mmCIF file of C-alpha atoms in Angstrom:
data_model
loop_
_atom_site.group_PDB
_atom_site.id
_atom_site.type_symbol
_atom_site.label_atom_id
_atom_site.label_comp_id
_atom_site.label_asym_id
_atom_site.label_seq_id
_atom_site.Cartn_x
_atom_site.Cartn_y
_atom_site.Cartn_z
ATOM 1 C CA MET A 897 14.497 6.053 -9.590
ATOM 2 C CA LEU A 898 14.818 7.456 -6.080
ATOM 3 C CA TYR A 899 12.075 9.786 -4.866
ATOM 4 C CA THR A 900 11.544 11.468 -1.522
ATOM 5 C CA ASP A 901 9.806 14.498 -0.034
ATOM 6 C CA SER A 902 11.632 16.985 2.190
ATOM 7 C CA THR A 903 8.749 19.369 2.896
ATOM 8 C CA ARG A 904 8.555 18.121 6.478
ATOM 9 C CA GLY A 905 12.280 18.513 7.106
ATOM 10 C CA SER A 906 14.117 15.203 6.805
ATOM 11 C CA PRO A 907 13.616 13.356 3.502
ATOM 12 C CA CYS A 908 10.628 11.041 3.884
ATOM 13 C CA ALA A 909 8.232 9.340 1.474
ATOM 14 C CA LYS A 910 6.685 5.969 2.341
ATOM 15 C CA ASP A 911 3.951 3.536 1.268
ATOM 16 C CA PRO A 912 3.774 4.174 -2.507
ATOM 17 C CA ALA A 913 0.709 3.585 -4.697
ATOM 18 C CA VAL A 914 0.855 4.200 -8.463
ATOM 19 C CA VAL A 915 -1.832 4.331 -11.173
ATOM 20 C CA ARG A 916 -2.095 5.498 -14.769
ATOM 21 C CA PHE A 917 -4.752 8.192 -14.966
ATOM 22 C CA ASN A 918 -5.570 10.882 -17.550
ATOM 23 C CA ASN A 919 -2.505 9.907 -19.605
ATOM 24 C CA LYS A 920 -0.092 10.432 -16.714
ATOM 25 C CA TYR A 921 1.231 8.373 -13.826
ATOM 26 C CA TYR A 922 0.062 9.389 -10.356
ATOM 27 C CA MET A 923 1.890 8.320 -7.223
ATOM 28 C CA TYR A 924 0.392 8.627 -3.749
ATOM 29 C CA TYR A 925 2.585 8.207 -0.686
ATOM 30 C CA SER A 926 2.682 8.757 3.064
ATOM 31 C CA LEU A 927 4.097 12.036 4.439
ATOM 32 C CA PRO A 928 5.189 12.319 8.095
ATOM 33 C CA PRO A 929 4.116 15.028 10.563
ATOM 34 C CA TYR A 930 6.060 18.261 10.729
ATOM 35 C CA PRO A 931 8.776 18.303 13.413
ATOM 36 C CA SER A 932 7.627 20.284 16.440
ATOM 37 C CA GLU A 933 10.115 23.100 15.863
ATOM 38 C CA LYS A 934 8.652 23.692 12.373
ATOM 39 C CA TRP A 935 4.994 23.457 13.330
ATOM 40 C CA HIS A 936 3.316 26.581 14.688
ATOM 41 C CA SER A 937 -0.212 26.035 13.455
ATOM 42 C CA LYS A 938 -3.383 25.025 15.254
ATOM 43 C CA LYS A 939 -4.149 22.643 12.397
ATOM 44 C CA PRO A 940 -3.706 18.875 12.939
ATOM 45 C CA ASN A 941 -0.150 17.615 12.566
ATOM 46 C CA GLY A 942 -0.318 13.925 11.710
ATOM 47 C CA TRP A 943 0.622 11.802 8.729
ATOM 48 C CA ASN A 944 -0.713 13.058 5.373
ATOM 49 C CA ILE A 945 -0.664 11.781 1.775
ATOM 50 C CA GLY A 946 1.560 13.329 -0.897
ATOM 51 C CA ILE A 947 0.763 13.324 -4.625
ATOM 52 C CA ALA A 948 3.344 13.245 -7.438
ATOM 53 C CA ILE A 949 2.967 12.832 -11.199
ATOM 54 C CA SER A 950 5.246 11.489 -13.928
ATOM 55 C CA ASN A 951 5.306 10.910 -17.665
ATOM 56 C CA ASP A 952 7.772 8.023 -17.555
ATOM 57 C CA LEU A 953 7.698 6.412 -14.057
ATOM 58 C CA GLU A 954 11.243 7.733 -13.550
ATOM 59 C CA LYS A 955 11.040 11.488 -12.910
ATOM 60 C CA TRP A 956 8.381 12.569 -10.432
ATOM 61 C CA GLU A 957 7.022 16.027 -9.592
ATOM 62 C CA LYS A 958 5.032 16.715 -6.444
ATOM 63 C CA VAL A 959 1.683 18.349 -7.258
ATOM 64 C CA GLY A 960 -0.301 18.265 -4.038
ATOM 65 C CA GLU A 961 -1.236 16.733 -0.711
ATOM 66 C CA ILE A 962 -4.288 15.146 0.858
ATOM 67 C CA THR A 963 -4.647 16.561 4.352
ATOM 68 C CA PRO A 964 -7.211 15.934 7.125
ATOM 69 C CA ALA A 965 -10.683 17.165 6.196
ATOM 70 C CA MET A 966 -12.951 15.066 8.410
ATOM 71 C CA LYS A 967 -13.076 14.373 12.129
ATOM 72 C CA TYR A 968 -12.010 10.744 11.679
ATOM 73 C CA GLU A 969 -8.822 11.944 9.908
ATOM 74 C CA MET A 970 -7.704 14.557 12.417
ATOM 75 C CA LYS A 971 -4.907 12.397 13.860
ATOM 76 C CA GLY A 972 -3.633 11.535 10.406
ATOM 77 C CA LEU A 973 -4.172 9.636 7.171
ATOM 78 C CA CYS A 974 -1.723 7.579 5.122
ATOM 79 C CA ALA A 975 -0.799 4.322 3.337
ATOM 80 C CA PRO A 976 -2.977 4.729 0.227
ATOM 81 C CA GLY A 977 -4.030 2.164 -2.341
ATOM 82 C CA ALA A 978 -5.420 3.357 -5.676
ATOM 83 C CA ILE A 979 -7.404 2.067 -8.644
ATOM 84 C CA VAL A 980 -9.103 3.642 -11.673
ATOM 85 C CA ILE A 981 -12.664 2.467 -12.369
ATOM 86 C CA ASP A 982 -14.977 4.087 -14.939
ATOM 87 C CA LYS A 983 -12.614 7.049 -15.413
ATOM 88 C CA LYS A 984 -12.617 7.849 -11.692
ATOM 89 C CA LEU A 985 -9.693 7.407 -9.343
ATOM 90 C CA HIS A 986 -10.606 5.580 -6.143
ATOM 91 C CA LEU A 987 -8.286 5.960 -3.177
ATOM 92 C CA PHE A 988 -8.409 3.522 -0.265
ATOM 93 C CA TYR A 989 -6.410 4.796 2.691
ATOM 94 C CA GLN A 990 -6.310 4.527 6.464
ATOM 95 C CA ASN A 991 -6.964 7.034 9.156
ATOM 96 C CA TYR A 992 -3.999 6.855 11.500
ATOM 97 C CA GLY A 993 -3.025 7.464 15.104
ATOM 98 C CA ASN A 994 -6.034 5.666 16.605
ATOM 99 C CA PHE A 995 -4.455 2.270 17.288
ATOM 100 C CA PRO A 996 -6.193 -0.195 17.425
ATOM 101 C CA HIS A 997 -9.051 1.763 15.835
ATOM 102 C CA ASP A 998 -7.308 2.679 12.576
ATOM 103 C CA ALA A 999 -9.619 1.740 9.712
ATOM 104 C CA ILE A 1000 -9.869 1.921 5.922
ATOM 105 C CA CYS A 1001 -11.456 4.957 4.261
ATOM 106 C CA HIS A 1002 -12.484 5.647 0.660
ATOM 107 C CA ALA A 1003 -12.417 8.748 -1.542
ATOM 108 C CA ILE A 1004 -12.999 9.477 -5.250
ATOM 109 C CA SER A 1005 -11.341 11.957 -7.617
ATOM 110 C CA LYS A 1006 -11.923 13.109 -11.181
ATOM 111 C CA ASP A 1007 -8.542 14.827 -11.516
ATOM 112 C CA GLY A 1008 -6.260 12.769 -9.255
ATOM 113 C CA ILE A 1009 -5.625 15.674 -6.901
ATOM 114 C CA ASN A 1010 -8.946 16.744 -5.361
ATOM 115 C CA PHE A 1011 -10.874 14.010 -3.562
ATOM 116 C CA VAL A 1012 -14.436 13.613 -2.313
ATOM 117 C CA ARG A 1013 -14.656 11.492 0.825
ATOM 118 C CA ASP A 1014 -17.123 8.634 1.109
ATOM 119 C CA ALA A 1015 -19.945 9.715 3.427
ATOM 120 C CA SER A 1016 -19.875 6.298 5.124
ATOM 121 C CA ASN A 1017 -16.165 6.452 6.103
ATOM 122 C CA PRO A 1018 -14.449 4.530 7.568
ATOM 123 C CA ILE A 1019 -15.672 1.806 5.219
ATOM 124 C CA PHE A 1020 -13.925 -1.265 6.649
ATOM 125 C CA SER A 1021 -12.280 -2.815 9.670
ATOM 126 C CA PRO A 1022 -12.234 -6.559 10.399
ATOM 127 C CA SER A 1023 -14.343 -8.432 12.917
ATOM 128 C CA GLY A 1024 -13.712 -11.709 14.711
ATOM 129 C CA SER A 1025 -11.835 -12.926 17.770
ATOM 130 C CA TRP A 1026 -8.686 -13.621 15.716
ATOM 131 C CA ASN A 1027 -7.876 -9.904 15.220
ATOM 132 C CA ASN A 1028 -7.908 -6.641 17.191
ATOM 133 C CA GLY A 1029 -10.195 -4.739 14.802
ATOM 134 C CA ARG A 1030 -7.464 -2.667 13.167
ATOM 135 C CA ALA A 1031 -7.208 -2.254 9.374
ATOM 136 C CA ILE A 1032 -4.265 -0.562 7.600
ATOM 137 C CA ASP A 1033 -2.264 -0.773 4.341
ATOM 138 C CA ALA A 1034 -5.154 -1.086 1.895
ATOM 139 C CA ASP A 1035 -4.826 -2.419 -1.628
ATOM 140 C CA VAL A 1036 -7.528 -3.492 -4.062
ATOM 141 C CA ALA A 1037 -7.737 -5.855 -7.035
ATOM 142 C CA VAL A 1038 -10.523 -6.741 -9.452
ATOM 143 C CA LYS A 1039 -11.439 -10.401 -9.904
ATOM 144 C CA ASP A 1040 -14.510 -11.439 -11.872
ATOM 145 C CA ASP A 1041 -17.359 -9.237 -10.651
ATOM 146 C CA LYS A 1042 -15.800 -8.256 -7.332
ATOM 147 C CA LEU A 1043 -13.341 -5.733 -5.972
ATOM 148 C CA PHE A 1044 -11.180 -7.402 -3.331
ATOM 149 C CA LEU A 1045 -9.874 -5.210 -0.515
ATOM 150 C CA TYR A 1046 -6.716 -6.471 1.170
ATOM 151 C CA THR A 1047 -5.601 -5.000 4.481
ATOM 152 C CA ALA A 1048 -3.257 -5.685 7.373
ATOM 153 C CA THR A 1049 -4.569 -6.214 10.882
ATOM 154 C CA ARG A 1050 -3.128 -7.560 14.134
ATOM 155 C CA ASP A 1051 -3.779 -10.391 16.536
ATOM 156 C CA PRO A 1052 -5.945 -9.667 19.618
ATOM 157 C CA HIS A 1053 -2.832 -8.733 21.626
ATOM 158 C CA GLY A 1054 -1.677 -6.228 18.993
ATOM 159 C CA LYS A 1055 1.678 -7.959 18.469
ATOM 160 C CA ILE A 1056 1.446 -10.018 15.277
ATOM 161 C CA GLN A 1057 0.617 -8.227 12.017
ATOM 162 C CA LYS A 1058 -1.263 -10.323 9.433
ATOM 163 C CA LEU A 1059 -3.593 -10.000 6.457
ATOM 164 C CA CYS A 1060 -7.349 -9.827 5.956
ATOM 165 C CA VAL A 1061 -9.609 -9.610 2.877
ATOM 166 C CA ALA A 1062 -13.075 -8.225 2.116
ATOM 167 C CA SER A 1063 -15.012 -7.849 -1.131
ATOM 168 C CA SER A 1064 -17.605 -5.623 -2.749
ATOM 169 C CA SER A 1065 -19.441 -5.831 -6.053
ATOM 170 C CA ILE A 1066 -17.510 -4.057 -8.799
ATOM 171 C CA THR A 1067 -20.709 -2.159 -9.642
ATOM 172 C CA SER A 1068 -21.228 -0.866 -6.084
ATOM 173 C CA ASP A 1069 -20.242 2.539 -4.738
ATOM 174 C CA PHE A 1070 -17.793 0.852 -2.291
ATOM 175 C CA SER A 1071 -19.470 2.451 0.721
ATOM 176 C CA LYS A 1072 -19.358 0.744 4.115
ATOM 177 C CA SER A 1073 -22.485 -1.386 3.730
ATOM 178 C CA THR A 1074 -21.269 -2.973 0.477
ATOM 179 C CA TRP A 1075 -18.234 -4.759 1.958
ATOM 180 C CA LYS A 1076 -18.259 -8.387 3.059
ATOM 181 C CA GLN A 1077 -15.389 -9.808 5.076
ATOM 182 C CA GLU A 1078 -14.246 -12.909 3.195
ATOM 183 C CA CYS A 1079 -12.206 -14.563 5.943
ATOM 184 C CA ASP A 1080 -12.709 -15.840 9.467
ATOM 185 C CA ASP A 1081 -8.962 -16.042 10.019
ATOM 186 C CA SER A 1082 -5.887 -14.454 8.504
ATOM 187 C CA ILE A 1083 -5.267 -15.194 4.815
ATOM 188 C CA LEU A 1084 -1.502 -14.806 5.340
ATOM 189 C CA GLN A 1085 0.471 -14.446 8.544
ATOM 190 C CA PRO A 1086 4.164 -14.592 9.458
ATOM 191 C CA GLU A 1087 5.570 -18.119 9.397
ATOM 192 C CA LEU A 1088 9.072 -17.834 7.920
ATOM 193 C CA PRO A 1089 12.073 -16.697 10.013
ATOM 194 C CA TRP A 1090 12.668 -13.547 7.933
ATOM 195 C CA GLU A 1091 8.993 -12.492 8.333
ATOM 196 C CA MET A 1092 9.453 -12.314 12.134
ATOM 197 C CA ASP A 1093 6.209 -10.928 13.680
ATOM 198 C CA CYS A 1094 4.750 -9.135 10.686
ATOM 199 C CA ILE A 1095 3.196 -9.504 7.265
ATOM 200 C CA GLU A 1096 1.757 -6.205 5.999
ATOM 201 C CA ALA A 1097 1.345 -3.962 2.951
ATOM 202 C CA PRO A 1098 -0.345 -6.436 0.567
ATOM 203 C CA ALA A 1099 0.126 -5.416 -3.076
ATOM 204 C CA VAL A 1100 -1.925 -7.446 -5.547
ATOM 205 C CA CYS A 1101 -2.065 -7.787 -9.334
ATOM 206 C CA MET A 1102 -3.646 -10.151 -11.855
ATOM 207 C CA HIS A 1103 -1.536 -12.097 -14.353
ATOM 208 C CA ASN A 1104 -2.912 -14.858 -16.580
ATOM 209 C CA LYS A 1105 -6.045 -15.222 -14.419
ATOM 210 C CA LYS A 1106 -4.060 -15.684 -11.222
ATOM 211 C CA LEU A 1107 -3.537 -13.172 -8.426
ATOM 212 C CA TYR A 1108 -0.051 -12.354 -7.174
ATOM 213 C CA MET A 1109 0.514 -10.665 -3.834
ATOM 214 C CA PHE A 1110 3.727 -8.908 -2.907
ATOM 215 C CA TYR A 1111 3.948 -8.123 0.805
ATOM 216 C CA GLY A 1112 6.223 -6.655 3.460
ATOM 217 C CA GLY A 1113 7.631 -9.226 5.868
ATOM 218 C CA ALA A 1114 8.863 -8.122 9.340
ATOM 219 C CA TYR A 1115 8.319 -4.710 10.925
ATOM 220 C CA ASN A 1116 10.075 -1.603 9.586
ATOM 221 C CA CYS A 1117 13.876 -1.747 9.488
ATOM 222 C CA SER A 1118 14.039 -5.162 11.207
ATOM 223 C CA PRO A 1119 14.822 -5.403 8.250
ATOM 224 C CA GLN A 1120 11.550 -5.532 6.345
ATOM 225 C CA GLN A 1121 11.864 -7.415 3.060
ATOM 226 C CA ILE A 1122 9.368 -8.258 0.320
ATOM 227 C CA GLY A 1123 7.795 -11.653 -0.248
ATOM 228 C CA CYS A 1124 5.390 -12.947 -2.866
ATOM 229 C CA ALA A 1125 2.411 -15.327 -2.807
ATOM 230 C CA ILE A 1126 -0.009 -16.611 -5.454
ATOM 231 C CA SER A 1127 -3.747 -17.362 -5.457
ATOM 232 C CA LYS A 1128 -6.405 -18.635 -7.868
ATOM 233 C CA ASP A 1129 -9.398 -17.309 -5.916
ATOM 234 C CA GLY A 1130 -8.018 -14.281 -4.052
ATOM 235 C CA LEU A 1131 -8.691 -15.941 -0.705
ATOM 236 C CA HIS A 1132 -6.216 -18.804 -0.391
ATOM 237 C CA TRP A 1133 -2.552 -17.913 -0.835
ATOM 238 C CA LYS A 1134 0.666 -19.895 -1.263
ATOM 239 C CA ARG A 1135 4.143 -18.399 -1.091
ATOM 240 C CA ILE A 1136 6.208 -18.814 -4.252
ATOM 241 C CA SER A 1137 9.379 -19.162 -2.181
ATOM 242 C CA GLU A 1138 10.570 -19.350 1.397
ATOM 243 C CA LYS A 1139 13.100 -16.616 0.595
ATOM 244 C CA PRO A 1140 12.356 -12.907 0.121
ATOM 245 C CA PHE A 1141 11.430 -11.870 -3.413
ATOM 246 C CA LEU A 1142 13.277 -8.568 -2.858
ATOM 247 C CA SER A 1143 15.780 -8.321 -0.011
ATOM 248 C CA ASN A 1144 17.132 -5.287 1.798
ATOM 249 C CA GLY A 1145 20.369 -3.837 0.452
ATOM 250 C CA ASN A 1146 23.968 -4.283 1.508
ATOM 251 C CA PRO A 1147 25.595 -2.074 4.186
ATOM 252 C CA GLY A 1148 25.918 1.445 2.808
ATOM 253 C CA ASP A 1149 23.139 1.016 0.220
ATOM 254 C CA TRP A 1150 20.144 3.394 0.276
ATOM 255 C CA ASN A 1151 17.953 0.449 1.384
ATOM 256 C CA ALA A 1152 20.406 -1.248 3.750
ATOM 257 C CA ASP A 1153 17.821 -1.380 6.551
ATOM 258 C CA GLU A 1154 14.742 -2.121 4.461
ATOM 259 C CA SER A 1155 13.187 -2.923 1.128
ATOM 260 C CA GLY A 1156 9.568 -2.767 2.200
ATOM 261 C CA HIS A 1157 5.931 -1.770 1.768
ATOM 262 C CA PRO A 1158 5.586 -2.821 -1.892
ATOM 263 C CA TYR A 1159 3.104 -1.654 -4.506
ATOM 264 C CA VAL A 1160 2.756 -3.533 -7.790
ATOM 265 C CA PHE A 1161 1.824 -1.494 -10.862
ATOM 266 C CA MET A 1162 0.833 -3.053 -14.180
ATOM 267 C CA ASP A 1163 0.670 -0.625 -17.098
ATOM 268 C CA ASN A 1164 -1.755 -0.794 -20.021
ATOM 269 C CA ASP A 1165 0.768 -2.762 -22.080
ATOM 270 C CA GLY A 1166 1.417 -5.297 -19.308
ATOM 271 C CA HIS A 1167 4.714 -3.716 -18.228
ATOM 272 C CA THR A 1168 4.956 -4.454 -14.500
ATOM 273 C CA CYS A 1169 6.829 -2.463 -11.836
ATOM 274 C CA LEU A 1170 7.255 -3.081 -8.154
ATOM 275 C CA PHE A 1171 7.488 0.151 -6.165
ATOM 276 C CA TYR A 1172 8.806 0.013 -2.614
ATOM 277 C CA GLN A 1173 10.300 2.049 0.226
ATOM 278 C CA GLY A 1174 13.789 1.929 1.670
ATOM 279 C CA SER A 1175 15.903 3.339 4.487
ATOM 280 C CA ASN A 1176 19.542 3.068 5.556
ATOM 281 C CA ASP A 1177 19.398 4.918 8.873
ATOM 282 C CA LYS A 1178 16.827 2.881 10.834
ATOM 283 C CA GLY A 1179 13.898 4.945 9.568
ATOM 284 C CA LYS A 1180 15.193 8.480 10.072
ATOM 285 C CA THR A 1181 14.843 9.042 6.310
ATOM 286 C CA TRP A 1182 12.846 7.184 3.658
ATOM 287 C CA TYR A 1183 13.024 6.969 -0.136
ATOM 288 C CA LEU A 1184 10.899 5.311 -2.815
ATOM 289 C CA SER A 1185 12.173 3.330 -5.763
ATOM 290 C CA ARG A 1186 11.042 0.631 -8.199
ATOM 291 C CA VAL A 1187 12.232 -2.461 -10.036
ATOM 292 C CA ASN A 1188 10.873 -3.889 -13.275
ATOM 293 C CA ILE A 1189 9.161 -7.275 -13.129
ATOM 294 C CA ILE A 1190 9.275 -9.899 -15.880
ATOM 295 C CA TRP A 1191 7.043 -12.979 -16.023
ATOM 296 C CA LYS A 1192 8.358 -16.448 -16.822
ATOM 297 C CA ASP A 1193 6.621 -19.808 -16.333
ATOM 298 C CA GLU A 1194 3.809 -18.087 -14.401
ATOM 299 C CA LEU A 1195 6.210 -16.557 -11.879
ATOM 300 C CA PRO A 1196 7.516 -12.994 -11.410
ATOM 301 C CA TYR A 1197 11.213 -12.173 -11.519
ATOM 302 C CA ILE A 1198 13.143 -8.944 -11.029
ATOM 303 C CA SER A 1199 14.455 -7.746 -14.370
ATOM 304 C CA LYS A 1200 18.217 -7.271 -14.513
ATOM 305 C CA ILE A 1201 17.919 -4.845 -17.425
#
């Protein structure tokens, strides 16, 4: 699988999120602004969210976009995370272009294409002297009676990207007042040489009562590569290896400069895929792909089949 979107000019699709909904697979991804020479509208021209559907996780058809509808989105919106709860699709995404004031927003859909924004948006950004208040790259995971919201933030100087977590009751409406920040420091921050100054894009799934987080280490095209960590409580995380779980490709490969921004998808039958973005021209173009994950001795591995 290689998927991209050329509606803005150069091929570009980033930050994938995939769910099974209404007997189809829905993929949400970040779309860049139009190039200036192709944009002659008075409408906002920031990052948007594309929507594609598939019957087999291999062939994808674009079916729509989520574009700015509220004042807090006018500079852009992107990097979605998605989950289906009680037959409704919940999208957690960031408004964008307000650094360091980017924050997480929430919207609900009954058909996967048309979304109703949460009236309390933005619903979350972190507090505390250890971060700069920014929240991006949302993903969510259910554990016990809570929905955990994982995001990336930065240190007070805006240099080091690291992770934060909040929670809300699984029976809540996930509006702003329902979220509790569960950390007074980062739950995972760059420590290994290949992670450089950045850990971002947390992607979390449950397997055998443990949580597994795939994440992007290092900033885009540095190269960014994907790591993996494990947790019993969703708050304390331990890397499964000091090496990347999924490295960038070799020179000339489609992902030579990056295998990054992961999203882990577990189907109804337990089949697990890791979606991710890649580039081989230092971020001028971006494509999405996936690998299959197998589980052995409580650890994930990339399937060779």
